[in-house]
Coordinates of C-alpha atoms in Angstrom, one line a residue:
X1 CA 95.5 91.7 113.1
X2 CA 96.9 92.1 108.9
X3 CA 96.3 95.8 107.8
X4 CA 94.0 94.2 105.4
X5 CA 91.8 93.5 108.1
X6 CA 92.2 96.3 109.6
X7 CA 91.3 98.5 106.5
X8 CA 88.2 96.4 105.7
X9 CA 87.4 97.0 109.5
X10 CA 87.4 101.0 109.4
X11 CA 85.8 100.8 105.8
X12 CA 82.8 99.0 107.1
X13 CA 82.8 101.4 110.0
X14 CA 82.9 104.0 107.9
X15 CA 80.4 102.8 105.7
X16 CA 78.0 102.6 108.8
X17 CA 78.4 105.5 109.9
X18 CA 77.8 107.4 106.9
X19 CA 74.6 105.3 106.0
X20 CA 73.3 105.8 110.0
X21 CA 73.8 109.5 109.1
X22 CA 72.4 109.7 105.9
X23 CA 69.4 107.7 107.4
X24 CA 68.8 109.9 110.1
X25 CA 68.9 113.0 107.9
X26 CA 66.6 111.3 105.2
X27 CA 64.1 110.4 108.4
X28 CA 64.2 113.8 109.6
X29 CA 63.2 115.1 105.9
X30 CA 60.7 112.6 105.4
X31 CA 59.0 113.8 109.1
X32 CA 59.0 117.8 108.3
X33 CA 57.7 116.7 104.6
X34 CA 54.7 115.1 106.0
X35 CA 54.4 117.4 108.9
X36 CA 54.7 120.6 105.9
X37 CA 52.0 118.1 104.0
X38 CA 49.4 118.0 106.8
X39 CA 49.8 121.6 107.8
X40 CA 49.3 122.7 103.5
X41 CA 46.1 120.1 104.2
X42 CA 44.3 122.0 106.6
X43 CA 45.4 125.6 105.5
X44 CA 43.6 124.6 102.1
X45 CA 40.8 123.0 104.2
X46 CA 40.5 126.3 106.8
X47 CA 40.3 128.7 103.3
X48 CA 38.0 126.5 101.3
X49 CA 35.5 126.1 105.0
X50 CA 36.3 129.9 105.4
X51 CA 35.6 131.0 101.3
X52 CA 32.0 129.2 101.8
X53 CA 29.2 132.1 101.1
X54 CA 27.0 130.5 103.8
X55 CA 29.7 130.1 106.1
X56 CA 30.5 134.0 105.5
X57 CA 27.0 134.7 105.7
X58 CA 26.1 132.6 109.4
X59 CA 29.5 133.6 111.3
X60 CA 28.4 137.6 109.7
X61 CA 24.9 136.7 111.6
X62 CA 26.7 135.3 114.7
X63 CA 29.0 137.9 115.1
X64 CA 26.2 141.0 114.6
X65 CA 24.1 139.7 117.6
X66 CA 26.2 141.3 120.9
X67 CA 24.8 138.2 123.1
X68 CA 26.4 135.2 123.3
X69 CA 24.8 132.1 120.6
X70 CA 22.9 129.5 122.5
X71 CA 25.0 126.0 122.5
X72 CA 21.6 124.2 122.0
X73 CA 20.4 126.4 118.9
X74 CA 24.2 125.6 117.5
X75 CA 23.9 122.0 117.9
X76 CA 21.1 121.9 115.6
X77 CA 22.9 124.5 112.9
X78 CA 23.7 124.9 109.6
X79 CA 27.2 125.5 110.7
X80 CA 27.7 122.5 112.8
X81 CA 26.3 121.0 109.8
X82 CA 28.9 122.3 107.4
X83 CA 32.0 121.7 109.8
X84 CA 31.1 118.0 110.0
X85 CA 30.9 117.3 107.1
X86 CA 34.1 118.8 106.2
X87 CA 35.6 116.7 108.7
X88 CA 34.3 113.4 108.0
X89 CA 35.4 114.0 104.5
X90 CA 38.7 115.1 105.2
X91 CA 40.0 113.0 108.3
X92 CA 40.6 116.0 110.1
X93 CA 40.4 115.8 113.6
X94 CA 38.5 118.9 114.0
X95 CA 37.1 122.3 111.8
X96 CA 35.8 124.9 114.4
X97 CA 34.1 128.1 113.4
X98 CA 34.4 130.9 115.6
X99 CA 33.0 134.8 115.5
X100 CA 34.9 138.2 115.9
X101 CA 35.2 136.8 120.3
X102 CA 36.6 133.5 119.6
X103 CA 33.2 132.3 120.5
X104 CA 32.7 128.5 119.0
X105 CA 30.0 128.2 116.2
X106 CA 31.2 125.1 115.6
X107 CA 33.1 122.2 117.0
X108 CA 33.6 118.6 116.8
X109 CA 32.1 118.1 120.8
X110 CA 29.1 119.8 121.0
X111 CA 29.4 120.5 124.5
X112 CA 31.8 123.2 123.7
X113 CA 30.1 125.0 121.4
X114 CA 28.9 128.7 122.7
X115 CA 32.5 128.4 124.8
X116 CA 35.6 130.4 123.7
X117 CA 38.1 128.1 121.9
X118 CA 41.4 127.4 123.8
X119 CA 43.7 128.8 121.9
X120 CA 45.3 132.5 120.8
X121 CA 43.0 134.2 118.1
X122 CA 43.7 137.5 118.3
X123 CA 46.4 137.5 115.3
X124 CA 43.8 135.4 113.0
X125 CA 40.9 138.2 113.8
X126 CA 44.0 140.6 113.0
X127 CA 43.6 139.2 109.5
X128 CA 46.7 136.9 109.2
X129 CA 46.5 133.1 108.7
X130 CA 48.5 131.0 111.5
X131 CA 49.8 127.5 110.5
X132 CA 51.1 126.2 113.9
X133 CA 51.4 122.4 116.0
X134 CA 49.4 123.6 118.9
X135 CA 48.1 122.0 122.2
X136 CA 44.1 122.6 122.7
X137 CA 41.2 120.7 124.2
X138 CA 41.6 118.0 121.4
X139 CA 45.1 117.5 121.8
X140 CA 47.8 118.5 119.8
X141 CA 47.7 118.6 116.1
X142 CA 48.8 120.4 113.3
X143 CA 46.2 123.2 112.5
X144 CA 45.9 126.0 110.4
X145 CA 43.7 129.5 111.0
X146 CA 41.9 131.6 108.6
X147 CA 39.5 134.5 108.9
X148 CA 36.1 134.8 108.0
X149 CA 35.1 138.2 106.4
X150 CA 31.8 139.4 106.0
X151 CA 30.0 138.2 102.7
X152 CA 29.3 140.8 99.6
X153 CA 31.4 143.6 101.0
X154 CA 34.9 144.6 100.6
X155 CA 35.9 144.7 104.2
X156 CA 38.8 143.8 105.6
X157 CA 37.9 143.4 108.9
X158 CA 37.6 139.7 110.0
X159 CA 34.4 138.4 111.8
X160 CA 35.4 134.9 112.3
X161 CA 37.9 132.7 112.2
X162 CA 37.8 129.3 110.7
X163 CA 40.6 126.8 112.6
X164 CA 41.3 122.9 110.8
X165 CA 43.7 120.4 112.5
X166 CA 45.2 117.1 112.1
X167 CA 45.9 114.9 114.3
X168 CA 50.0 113.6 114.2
X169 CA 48.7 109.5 114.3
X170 CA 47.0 110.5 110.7
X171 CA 50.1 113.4 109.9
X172 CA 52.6 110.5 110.1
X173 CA 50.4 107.2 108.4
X174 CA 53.1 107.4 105.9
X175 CA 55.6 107.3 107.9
X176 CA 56.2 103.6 108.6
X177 CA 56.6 102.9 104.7
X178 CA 59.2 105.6 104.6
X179 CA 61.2 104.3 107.1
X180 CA 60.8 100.8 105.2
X181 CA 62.1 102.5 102.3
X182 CA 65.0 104.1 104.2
X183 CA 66.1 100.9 106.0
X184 CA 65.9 99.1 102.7
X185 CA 68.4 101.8 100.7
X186 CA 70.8 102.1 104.0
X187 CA 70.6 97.9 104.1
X188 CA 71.9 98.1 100.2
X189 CA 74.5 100.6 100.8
X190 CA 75.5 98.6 103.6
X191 CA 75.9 95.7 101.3
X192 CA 77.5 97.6 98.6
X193 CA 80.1 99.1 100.7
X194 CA 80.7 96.2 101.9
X195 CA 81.2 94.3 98.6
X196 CA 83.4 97.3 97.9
X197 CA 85.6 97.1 101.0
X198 CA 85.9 93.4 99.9
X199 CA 86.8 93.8 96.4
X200 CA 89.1 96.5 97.5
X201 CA 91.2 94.1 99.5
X202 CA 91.0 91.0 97.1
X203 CA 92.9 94.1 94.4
X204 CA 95.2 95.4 97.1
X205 CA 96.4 92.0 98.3
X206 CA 97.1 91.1 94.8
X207 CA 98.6 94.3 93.6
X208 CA 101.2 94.2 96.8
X209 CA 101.8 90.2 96.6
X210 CA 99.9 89.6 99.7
X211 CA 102.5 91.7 101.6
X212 CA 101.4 94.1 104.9
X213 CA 102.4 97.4 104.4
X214 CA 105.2 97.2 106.9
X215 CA 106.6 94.1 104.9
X216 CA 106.4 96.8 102.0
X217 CA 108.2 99.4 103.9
X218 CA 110.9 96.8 104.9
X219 CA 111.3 95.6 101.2
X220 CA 111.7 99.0 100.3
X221 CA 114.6 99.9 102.9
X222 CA 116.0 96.5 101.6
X223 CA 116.1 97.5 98.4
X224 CA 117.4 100.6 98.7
X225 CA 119.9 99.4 100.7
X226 CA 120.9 97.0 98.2
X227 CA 120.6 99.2 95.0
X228 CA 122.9 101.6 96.6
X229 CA 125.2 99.8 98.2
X230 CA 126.3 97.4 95.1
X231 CA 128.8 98.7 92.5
X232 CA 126.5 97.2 89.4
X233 CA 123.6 98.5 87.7
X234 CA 120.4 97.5 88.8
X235 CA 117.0 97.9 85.9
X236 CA 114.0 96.1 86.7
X237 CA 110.9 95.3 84.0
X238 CA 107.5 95.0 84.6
X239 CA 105.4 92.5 81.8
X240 CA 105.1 95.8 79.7
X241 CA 108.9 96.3 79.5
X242 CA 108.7 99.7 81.3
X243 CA 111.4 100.3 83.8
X244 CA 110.3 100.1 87.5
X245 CA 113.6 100.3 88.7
X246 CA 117.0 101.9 88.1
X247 CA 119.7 102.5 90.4
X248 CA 122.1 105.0 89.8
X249 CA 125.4 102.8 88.8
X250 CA 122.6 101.5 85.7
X251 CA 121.9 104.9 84.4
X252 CA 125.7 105.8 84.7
X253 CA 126.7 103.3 82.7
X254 CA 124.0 103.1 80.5
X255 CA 123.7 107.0 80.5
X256 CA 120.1 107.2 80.9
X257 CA 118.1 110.7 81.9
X258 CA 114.6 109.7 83.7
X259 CA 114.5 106.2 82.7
X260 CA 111.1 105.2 84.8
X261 CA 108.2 104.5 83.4
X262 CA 109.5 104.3 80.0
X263 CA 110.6 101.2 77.9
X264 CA 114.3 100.7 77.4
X265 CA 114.2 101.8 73.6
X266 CA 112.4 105.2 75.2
X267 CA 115.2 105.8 77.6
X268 CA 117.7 105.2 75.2
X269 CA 119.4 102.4 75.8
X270 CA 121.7 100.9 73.0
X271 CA 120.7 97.8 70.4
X272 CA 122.7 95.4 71.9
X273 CA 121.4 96.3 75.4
X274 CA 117.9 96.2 73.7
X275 CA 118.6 92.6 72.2
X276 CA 119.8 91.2 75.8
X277 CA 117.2 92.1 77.6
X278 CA 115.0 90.5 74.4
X279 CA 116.6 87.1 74.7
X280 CA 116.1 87.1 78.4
X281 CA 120.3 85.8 78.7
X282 CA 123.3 86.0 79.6
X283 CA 125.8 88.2 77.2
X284 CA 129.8 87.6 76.6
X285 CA 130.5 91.8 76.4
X286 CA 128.5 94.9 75.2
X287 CA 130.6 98.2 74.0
X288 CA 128.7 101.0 75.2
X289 CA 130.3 104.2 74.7
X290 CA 133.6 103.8 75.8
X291 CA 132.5 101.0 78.5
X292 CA 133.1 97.6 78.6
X293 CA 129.6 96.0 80.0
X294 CA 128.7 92.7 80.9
X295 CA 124.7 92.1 80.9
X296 CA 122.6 89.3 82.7
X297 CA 119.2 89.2 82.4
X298 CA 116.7 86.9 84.6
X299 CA 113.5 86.4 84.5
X300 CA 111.7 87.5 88.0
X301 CA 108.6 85.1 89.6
X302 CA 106.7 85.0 92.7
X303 CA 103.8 82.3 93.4
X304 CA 103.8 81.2 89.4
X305 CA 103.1 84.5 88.3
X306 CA 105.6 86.0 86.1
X307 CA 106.4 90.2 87.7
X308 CA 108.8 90.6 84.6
X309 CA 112.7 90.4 84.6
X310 CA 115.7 92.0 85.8
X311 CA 119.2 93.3 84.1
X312 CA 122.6 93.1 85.6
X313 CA 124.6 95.5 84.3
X314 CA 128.6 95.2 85.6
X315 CA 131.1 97.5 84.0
X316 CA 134.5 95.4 83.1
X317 CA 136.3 97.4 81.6
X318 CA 139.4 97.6 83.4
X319 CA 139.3 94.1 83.5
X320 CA 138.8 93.3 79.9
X321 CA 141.5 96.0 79.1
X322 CA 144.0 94.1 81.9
X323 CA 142.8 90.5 80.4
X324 CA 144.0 92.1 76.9
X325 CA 147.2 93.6 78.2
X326 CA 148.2 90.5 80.0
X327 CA 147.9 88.1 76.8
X328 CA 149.6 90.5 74.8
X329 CA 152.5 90.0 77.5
X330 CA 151.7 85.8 77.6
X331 CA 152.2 86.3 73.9
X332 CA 155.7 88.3 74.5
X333 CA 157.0 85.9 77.1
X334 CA 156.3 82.8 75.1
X335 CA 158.0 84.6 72.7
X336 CA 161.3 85.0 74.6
X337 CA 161.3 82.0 76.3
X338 CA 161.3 80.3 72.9
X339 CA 164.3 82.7 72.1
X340 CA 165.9 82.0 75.6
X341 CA 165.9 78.2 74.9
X342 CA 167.5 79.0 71.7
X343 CA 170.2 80.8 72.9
X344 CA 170.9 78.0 75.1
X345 CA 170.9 75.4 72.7
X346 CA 173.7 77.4 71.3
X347 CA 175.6 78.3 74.1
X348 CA 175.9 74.4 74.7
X349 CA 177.4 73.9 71.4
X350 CA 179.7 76.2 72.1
X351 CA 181.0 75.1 75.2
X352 CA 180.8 71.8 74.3
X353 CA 183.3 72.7 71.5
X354 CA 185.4 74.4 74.0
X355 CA 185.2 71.8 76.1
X356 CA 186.9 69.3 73.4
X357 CA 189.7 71.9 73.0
X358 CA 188.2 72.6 69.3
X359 CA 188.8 76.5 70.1
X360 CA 189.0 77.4 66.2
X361 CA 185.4 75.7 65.5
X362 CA 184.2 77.2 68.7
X363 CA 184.9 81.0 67.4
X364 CA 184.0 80.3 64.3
X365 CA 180.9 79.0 65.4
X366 CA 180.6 81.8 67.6
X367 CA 181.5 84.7 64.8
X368 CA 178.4 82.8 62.6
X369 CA 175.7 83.0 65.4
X370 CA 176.9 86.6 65.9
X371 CA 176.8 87.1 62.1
X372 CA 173.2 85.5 62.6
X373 CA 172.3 87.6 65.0
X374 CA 169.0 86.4 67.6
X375 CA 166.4 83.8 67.0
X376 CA 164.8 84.4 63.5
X377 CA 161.4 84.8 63.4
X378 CA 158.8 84.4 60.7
X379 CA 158.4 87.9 60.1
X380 CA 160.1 89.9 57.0
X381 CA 162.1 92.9 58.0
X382 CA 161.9 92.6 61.7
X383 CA 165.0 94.1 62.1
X384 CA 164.0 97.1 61.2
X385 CA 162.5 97.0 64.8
X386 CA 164.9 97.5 67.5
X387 CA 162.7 97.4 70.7
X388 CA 162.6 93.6 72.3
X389 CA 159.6 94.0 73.5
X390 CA 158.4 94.4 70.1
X391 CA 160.4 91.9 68.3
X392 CA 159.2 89.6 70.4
X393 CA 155.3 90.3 70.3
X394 CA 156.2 90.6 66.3
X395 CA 157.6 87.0 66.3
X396 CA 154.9 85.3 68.9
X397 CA 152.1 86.5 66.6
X398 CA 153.7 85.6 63.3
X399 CA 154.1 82.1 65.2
X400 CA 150.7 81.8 65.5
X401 CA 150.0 83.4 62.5
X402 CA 152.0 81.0 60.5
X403 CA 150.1 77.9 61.5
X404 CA 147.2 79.6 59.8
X405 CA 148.4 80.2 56.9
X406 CA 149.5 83.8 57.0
X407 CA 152.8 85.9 56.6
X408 CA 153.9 89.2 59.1
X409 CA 156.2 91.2 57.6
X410 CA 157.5 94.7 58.5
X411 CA 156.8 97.7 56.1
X412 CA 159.9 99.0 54.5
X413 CA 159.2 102.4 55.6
X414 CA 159.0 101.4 59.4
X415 CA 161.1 104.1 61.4
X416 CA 161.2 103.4 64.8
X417 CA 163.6 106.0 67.4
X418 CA 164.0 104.4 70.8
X419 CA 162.4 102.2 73.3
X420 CA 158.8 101.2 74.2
X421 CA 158.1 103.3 78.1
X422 CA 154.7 102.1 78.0
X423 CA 154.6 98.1 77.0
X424 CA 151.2 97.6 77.8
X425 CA 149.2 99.8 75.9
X426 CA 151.0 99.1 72.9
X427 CA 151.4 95.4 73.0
X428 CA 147.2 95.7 73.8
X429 CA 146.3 97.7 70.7
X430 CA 149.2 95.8 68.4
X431 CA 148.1 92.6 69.6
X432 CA 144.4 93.1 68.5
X433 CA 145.3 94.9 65.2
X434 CA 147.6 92.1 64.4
X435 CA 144.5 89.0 65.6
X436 CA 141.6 90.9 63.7
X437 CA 143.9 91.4 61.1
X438 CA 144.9 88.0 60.6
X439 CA 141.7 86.8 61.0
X440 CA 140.6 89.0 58.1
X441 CA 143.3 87.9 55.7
X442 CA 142.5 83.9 56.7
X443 CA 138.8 84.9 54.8
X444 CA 141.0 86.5 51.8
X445 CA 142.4 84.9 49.0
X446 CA 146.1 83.5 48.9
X447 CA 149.0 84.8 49.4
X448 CA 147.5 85.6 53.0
X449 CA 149.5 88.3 54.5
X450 CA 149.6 91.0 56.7
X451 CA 151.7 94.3 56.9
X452 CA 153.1 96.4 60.0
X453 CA 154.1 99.8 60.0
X454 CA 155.7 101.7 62.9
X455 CA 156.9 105.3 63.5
X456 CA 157.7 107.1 66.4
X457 CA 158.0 110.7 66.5
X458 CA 159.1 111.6 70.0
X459 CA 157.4 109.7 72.6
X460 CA 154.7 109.3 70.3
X461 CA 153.8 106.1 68.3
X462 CA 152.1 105.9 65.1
X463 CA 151.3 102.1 63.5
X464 CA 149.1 101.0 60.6
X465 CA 148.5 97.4 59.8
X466 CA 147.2 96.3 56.8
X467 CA 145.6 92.9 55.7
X468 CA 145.1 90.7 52.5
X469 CA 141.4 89.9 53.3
X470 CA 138.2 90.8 51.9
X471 CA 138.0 94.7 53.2
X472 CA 135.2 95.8 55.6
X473 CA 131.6 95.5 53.9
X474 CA 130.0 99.2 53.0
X475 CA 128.1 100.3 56.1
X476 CA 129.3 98.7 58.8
X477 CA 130.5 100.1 61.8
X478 CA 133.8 97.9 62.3
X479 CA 133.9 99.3 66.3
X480 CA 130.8 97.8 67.1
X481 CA 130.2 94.9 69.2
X482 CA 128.7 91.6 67.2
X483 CA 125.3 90.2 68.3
X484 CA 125.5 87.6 71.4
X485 CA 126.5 83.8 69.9
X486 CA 128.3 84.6 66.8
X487 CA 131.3 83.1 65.9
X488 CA 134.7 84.0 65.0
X489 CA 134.2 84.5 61.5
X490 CA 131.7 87.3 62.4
X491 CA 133.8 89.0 64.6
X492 CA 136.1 89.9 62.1
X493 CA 137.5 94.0 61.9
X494 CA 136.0 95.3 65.6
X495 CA 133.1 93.2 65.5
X496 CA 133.9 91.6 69.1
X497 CA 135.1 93.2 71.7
X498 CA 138.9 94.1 70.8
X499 CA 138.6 97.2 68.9
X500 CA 136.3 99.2 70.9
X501 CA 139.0 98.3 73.8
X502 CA 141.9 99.3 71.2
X503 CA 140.1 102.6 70.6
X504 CA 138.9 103.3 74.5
X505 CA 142.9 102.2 75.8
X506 CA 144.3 105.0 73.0
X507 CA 141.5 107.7 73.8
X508 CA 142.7 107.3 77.0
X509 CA 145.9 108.7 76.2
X510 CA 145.0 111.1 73.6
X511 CA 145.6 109.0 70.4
X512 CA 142.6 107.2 68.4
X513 CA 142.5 104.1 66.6
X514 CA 140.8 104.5 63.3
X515 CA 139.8 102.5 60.0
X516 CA 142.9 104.0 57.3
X517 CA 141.1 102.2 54.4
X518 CA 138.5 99.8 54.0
X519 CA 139.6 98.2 51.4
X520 CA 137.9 95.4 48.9
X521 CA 139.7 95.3 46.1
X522 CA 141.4 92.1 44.8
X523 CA 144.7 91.5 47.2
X524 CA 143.8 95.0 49.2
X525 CA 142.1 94.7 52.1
X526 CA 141.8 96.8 55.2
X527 CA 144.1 99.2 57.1
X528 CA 143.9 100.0 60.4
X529 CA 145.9 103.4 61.8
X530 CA 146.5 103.8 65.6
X531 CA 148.2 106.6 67.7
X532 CA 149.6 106.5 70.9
X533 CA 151.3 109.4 72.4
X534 CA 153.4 109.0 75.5
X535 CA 154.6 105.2 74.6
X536 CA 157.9 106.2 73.6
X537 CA 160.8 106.7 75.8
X538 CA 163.5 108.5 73.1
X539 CA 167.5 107.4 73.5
X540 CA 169.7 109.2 75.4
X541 CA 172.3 109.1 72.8
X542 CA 172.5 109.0 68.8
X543 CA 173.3 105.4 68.9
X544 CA 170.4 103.5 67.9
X545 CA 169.5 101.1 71.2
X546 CA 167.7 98.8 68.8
X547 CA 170.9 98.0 66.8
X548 CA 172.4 94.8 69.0
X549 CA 176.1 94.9 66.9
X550 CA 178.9 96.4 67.9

């Protein structure tokens, strides 16, 4: 049987068994108001019979004479008289008058009267009124006693008693309507409850997807499961945009305090989170903080009704920061294999010189290679940089550079003491200072050129690189990412992905990467400073390793 059904089950039987009990209590009212009705009927009866100045006046005459009354004489009296028509006006089933011995002056059966009535009277001729359900010759009924005092005096000694009852057939006419009444209110509250109990399962089944509650507690183990067991972040939207869901890799990333039940822009999250989860799609990169994030967002359905939409959150820095490194190094290796086939191409000249026994045009071929030192490279001053590694990136981007238009050259002041320990990093941050900038002085006006200054100062390496574009616009934030879709020319000066990375991969080792000058005037445009600490590996000797002459 579905929990559904069960619930609507024990709902109805709980419904039932609260009406059965409120019907039973409402019966058992209803009976002790009419019995509390009949008895108040003939207490008012018995005083209004007993307050009757004739009444007063006959039992006083009764009760003087010490005999006992003749039953003949009282058929014919006035008292008979009066009790019977206080009965037949009042439906009672009896009014007896009795003196100071309980001796019956009056009674509905004739025959009794002169004969002591049948029940106690000794508390009524004490001078208290009795309201009781008692058992005499009539039957039971409910009956109420009051005494008679003499008439004109201010005794307060009874003489009589006056004694009115009902019988229950007329105490409980009402009775059958009020249980109509009852059975008709418990029939409606039947109904209602079970409307309720209805509507109550119509909302649960839709609120919970039509899944049984042990369904639910198996979706929730799933989930949990799942949440905690992946590496990326998990943040689920209702239609509202109010997070549902949030596993803990999400608010790491995201670095979000008590996200639930709040929209994103409540918890905090960044713009360009903000704008993902907007479009509903897929995103290239996000820079949050000094993370690297990749966001999906999808839409979540079930049975054509849309439950709102989910975000994937996955954390790539490390592997943007290795993509980087690793086409800084494509770069450098191009670079020297370019170089390598160079140095070939001579090397076969040579021998084939030697090889025609044209020694003299040999070494003087070889003295004016060696004068011309290694494969030249678009780039002005690059001698002044003695690590290969460097040269090499150097000439590879000016390569490239070159076919767009632009000119790398070396700053004059460029000081550079030793050898690169840590080629990655630097080749990482170089190489994005040296694209962005690039790109920067392709928007500028010609001559379209771009500057490179290096310093080392122990194993620490300071660089600037400066462009001929059109400087950074006043008020943007160059080291944040660009919106999803936009093109190159928009991702100009940090506004992709590169610079953030440049920045996070020189935090890392206790440098910075910072804007030196914006720039904007006519020829000047931006400068970009970095500093990396630990990059340099300082010569063992005062010979400068970079120099390759004897």
């Amino acid at each position: 049987m579905r929990f559904a059904t069960r619930v609507l089950l024990l709902q109805l039987a709980t419904v039932v068994a609260v009406v059965v009990v409120c019907t039973a209590v409402f019966v058992a009212i209803g009976i002790q108001q009419l019995r509390a009705e009949a008895e108040a009927s003939a207490l008012n009866i018995a005083r209004t019979v007993a307050e009757d100045p004739d009444v007063r006046r006959l039992v006083a005459t009764y009760s003087a004479d010490p005999g006992t009354p003749d039953g003949a004489r009282l058929r014919e009296g006035a008292l008979q008289a009066i009790a019977s028509g206080v009965s037949s006006r009042t439906d009672a089933l009896f009014v007896v008058i009795a003196d100071d011995h309980g001796i019956r002056l009056a009674h509905p059966n004739p025959d009794r009267l002169g004969e002591q009535v049948s029940t106690p009277f000794e508390e009524v001729l004490a001078g208290r009124e009795v309201v009781d359900w008692e058992r005499g010759t009539l039957g039971e009924s409910a009956r109420a006693k009051v005494p008679v005092y003499p008439p004109g005096t201010a005794a307060t000694e009874p003489i009589g008693e006056v004694s009115v009852g009902f019988e229950p057939a007329s105490v409980f006419d009402d009775l059958p309507a009020l249980l109509t009444g009852i059975a008709v209110a418990a029939a409606a509250a039947l109904a209602i409850g079970a409307a309720a109990t209805l509507l109550l399962r119509r909302r649960w089944e839709k609120l919970t997807l039509g899944l049984q509650p042990e369904e639910l507690v198996s979706l929730v183990q799933n989930q949990a499961a799942v949440l905690d067991g992946v590496g990326d972040g998990v943040i689920a939207l209702d239609t509202e945009g109010r997070v549902r869901v949030c596993n803990d890799a999400a608010a790491r990333m995201l670095s979000l305090a008590h996200p639930l039940g709040r929209s994103l822009a409540e918890a905090g999250v960044p713009a360009d989170v903000l704008r993902s989860a907007r479009d509903g799609s897929a995103r290239g990169g996000a820079v949050v903080g000094d993370r690297v994030l990749y966001l999906d967002a999808h839409p979540v359905a079930r049975d054509g009704r849309t439950l709102g939409e989910v975000l994937i959150v996955r954390d790539r820095t490390d592997l943007v920061a290795l993509a980087e490194r690793l086409e800084s190094v494509r770069a450098m290796t191009g670079a020297m294999r370019v170089q390598r086939h160079e140095f070939a191409n001579r090397l076969h000249v040579a021998l084939g010189l030697l090889d025609a026994d044209r020694v003299a045009d040999a070494r003087e071929f070889l003295a004016e290679q060696l004068g011309r030192g290694p494969v030249a490279y678009p780039v002005e001053r690059l001698g002044l940089i003695g690590d290969p590694f460097l040269q090499s990136v150097l000439g590879a981007k000016a390569l490239e550079a070159g076919e767009r238009g632009v000119s790398v050259s070396v700053a004059e002041d460029t000081f550079l003491h030793g050898t690169l320990a840590e080629v990655e990093d630097v080749v990482a941050v170089l190489g994005n200072l040296l694209d962005n900038a690039v790109s920067a002085a392709v928007r500028g006006e010609a001559p379209r050129a771009v500057e490179i200054a290096l310093l080392s100062a122990g194993d620490e390496l300071v660089m600037t690189v400066s462009d001929s574009g059109p400087g950074i616009p006043l008020g943007t934030d160059v080291f944040q990412p660009a919106p999803s879709g936009g093109d190159d020319a928009d991702r100009i000066h940090g506004l992709g992905v590169g610079l953030p990375l440049s920045r996070e991969l020189a935090r890392r080792r206790g440098g910075d990467v910072w804007v030196v000058s914006p720039g904007g005037g006519p020829g000047s445009g931006a400068v970009f400073g970095a500093r990396l600490p630990g990059v340099m590996a300082c010569p063992v000797s005062g010979v400068d390793e970079g120099d390759d002459r004897p």
